[in-house]
Amino acid sequence: FKVRGLDVKGFGSIIEDMRISENGEGIVASGDYVRILDSSLINTADSAVVCILSCHIHGNYIAQTGGSGVIVGGGSVLGNTIE
């Protein structure tokens, strides 16, 4: 995709075991209490994960981003590999 791999707006959404590569941005989460778990976000032109409200980001592999690996408005970022 040229813009976003995933645009998550739902309350309490769970993104798990995904491989997202070669997008503008990987995941943009504007829903509250979003969980992004055990996924690979590789080769994004901009940021890999953008969390507007509160997110739990855990166990992901994030590499080769053109912008920030993770931008978090609130929440936690634990146990990720960010290169």
mmCIF file of C-alpha atoms in Angstrom:
data_model
loop_
_atom_site.group_PDB
_atom_site.id
_atom_site.type_symbol
_atom_site.label_atom_id
_atom_site.label_comp_id
_atom_site.label_asym_id
_atom_site.label_seq_id
_atom_site.Cartn_x
_atom_site.Cartn_y
_atom_site.Cartn_z
ATOM 1 C CA PHE A 1 0.000 0.000 0.000
ATOM 2 C CA LYS A 2 1.227 3.502 -0.688
ATOM 3 C CA VAL A 3 -0.123 5.080 2.502
ATOM 4 C CA ARG A 4 -0.851 2.704 5.434
ATOM 5 C CA GLY A 5 -0.642 -1.032 5.898
ATOM 6 C CA LEU A 6 -3.324 -0.909 8.622
ATOM 7 C CA ASP A 7 -5.485 1.991 9.797
ATOM 8 C CA VAL A 8 -6.960 0.812 13.109
ATOM 9 C CA LYS A 9 -9.906 2.769 14.517
ATOM 10 C CA GLY A 10 -11.776 0.220 16.649
ATOM 11 C CA PHE A 11 -11.843 0.308 20.456
ATOM 12 C CA GLY A 12 -9.796 -2.549 21.924
ATOM 13 C CA SER A 13 -8.585 -3.868 18.551
ATOM 14 C CA ILE A 14 -5.922 -6.593 18.494
ATOM 15 C CA ILE A 15 -3.362 -6.885 15.689
ATOM 16 C CA GLU A 16 -1.413 -10.111 16.093
ATOM 17 C CA ASP A 17 0.996 -12.230 13.994
ATOM 18 C CA MET A 18 0.996 -9.870 11.010
ATOM 19 C CA ARG A 19 3.751 -9.163 8.497
ATOM 20 C CA ILE A 20 3.515 -5.633 7.135
ATOM 21 C CA SER A 21 6.153 -4.452 4.682
ATOM 22 C CA GLU A 22 6.818 -1.841 2.024
ATOM 23 C CA ASN A 23 4.118 0.696 2.963
ATOM 24 C CA GLY A 24 4.096 4.419 3.622
ATOM 25 C CA GLU A 25 3.357 3.847 7.317
ATOM 26 C CA GLY A 26 3.005 0.396 8.854
ATOM 27 C CA ILE A 27 0.202 0.675 11.439
ATOM 28 C CA VAL A 28 -1.653 3.828 12.472
ATOM 29 C CA ALA A 29 -3.840 3.170 15.517
ATOM 30 C CA SER A 30 -6.308 5.906 16.412
ATOM 31 C CA GLY A 31 -8.639 3.615 18.375
ATOM 32 C CA ASP A 32 -8.250 3.439 22.152
ATOM 33 C CA TYR A 33 -6.679 0.402 23.899
ATOM 34 C CA VAL A 34 -5.212 -1.138 20.741
ATOM 35 C CA ARG A 35 -2.816 -4.085 21.145
ATOM 36 C CA ILE A 36 -0.128 -4.769 18.533
ATOM 37 C CA LEU A 37 1.485 -8.131 19.238
ATOM 38 C CA ASP A 38 4.112 -10.444 17.723
ATOM 39 C CA SER A 39 4.179 -8.822 14.294
ATOM 40 C CA SER A 40 6.887 -7.808 11.792
ATOM 41 C CA LEU A 41 6.914 -4.287 10.378
ATOM 42 C CA ILE A 42 9.646 -3.976 7.789
ATOM 43 C CA ASN A 43 10.737 -1.454 5.167
ATOM 44 C CA THR A 44 8.195 1.322 5.712
ATOM 45 C CA ALA A 45 8.760 4.682 4.018
ATOM 46 C CA ASP A 46 7.664 6.505 7.184
ATOM 47 C CA SER A 47 7.030 5.327 10.785
ATOM 48 C CA ALA A 48 6.312 1.655 11.495
ATOM 49 C CA VAL A 49 3.788 2.150 14.349
ATOM 50 C CA VAL A 50 1.895 5.342 15.175
ATOM 51 C CA CYS A 51 -0.376 5.130 18.210
ATOM 52 C CA ILE A 52 -2.563 8.194 18.685
ATOM 53 C CA LEU A 53 -4.236 7.296 22.016
ATOM 54 C CA SER A 54 -3.239 4.341 24.202
ATOM 55 C CA CYS A 55 -1.654 1.163 22.859
ATOM 56 C CA HIS A 56 0.160 -1.895 24.128
ATOM 57 C CA ILE A 57 2.952 -2.745 21.668
ATOM 58 C CA HIS A 58 4.682 -6.021 22.519
ATOM 59 C CA GLY A 59 6.950 -8.628 20.905
ATOM 60 C CA ASN A 60 7.247 -7.047 17.455
ATOM 61 C CA TYR A 61 10.142 -6.902 14.996
ATOM 62 C CA ILE A 62 10.519 -3.411 13.518
ATOM 63 C CA ALA A 63 13.265 -2.681 10.985
ATOM 64 C CA GLN A 64 14.240 -0.508 8.019
ATOM 65 C CA THR A 65 11.863 2.379 8.663
ATOM 66 C CA GLY A 66 12.178 5.711 6.884
ATOM 67 C CA GLY A 67 10.864 7.504 9.991
ATOM 68 C CA SER A 68 10.434 6.570 13.635
ATOM 69 C CA GLY A 69 10.121 2.944 14.669
ATOM 70 C CA VAL A 70 7.315 3.650 17.173
ATOM 71 C CA ILE A 71 5.415 6.835 18.057
ATOM 72 C CA VAL A 72 3.169 6.444 21.105
ATOM 73 C CA GLY A 73 0.665 8.969 22.478
ATOM 74 C CA GLY A 74 0.208 6.767 25.555
ATOM 75 C CA GLY A 75 0.563 3.155 26.587
ATOM 76 C CA SER A 76 3.442 0.703 26.740
ATOM 77 C CA VAL A 77 6.173 -0.561 24.410
ATOM 78 C CA LEU A 78 7.703 -3.807 25.724
ATOM 79 C CA GLY A 79 9.876 -6.622 24.405
ATOM 80 C CA ASN A 80 10.214 -5.387 20.814
ATOM 81 C CA THR A 81 13.246 -5.603 18.520
ATOM 82 C CA ILE A 82 13.711 -2.240 16.824
ATOM 83 C CA GLU A 83 16.589 -1.880 14.373
#
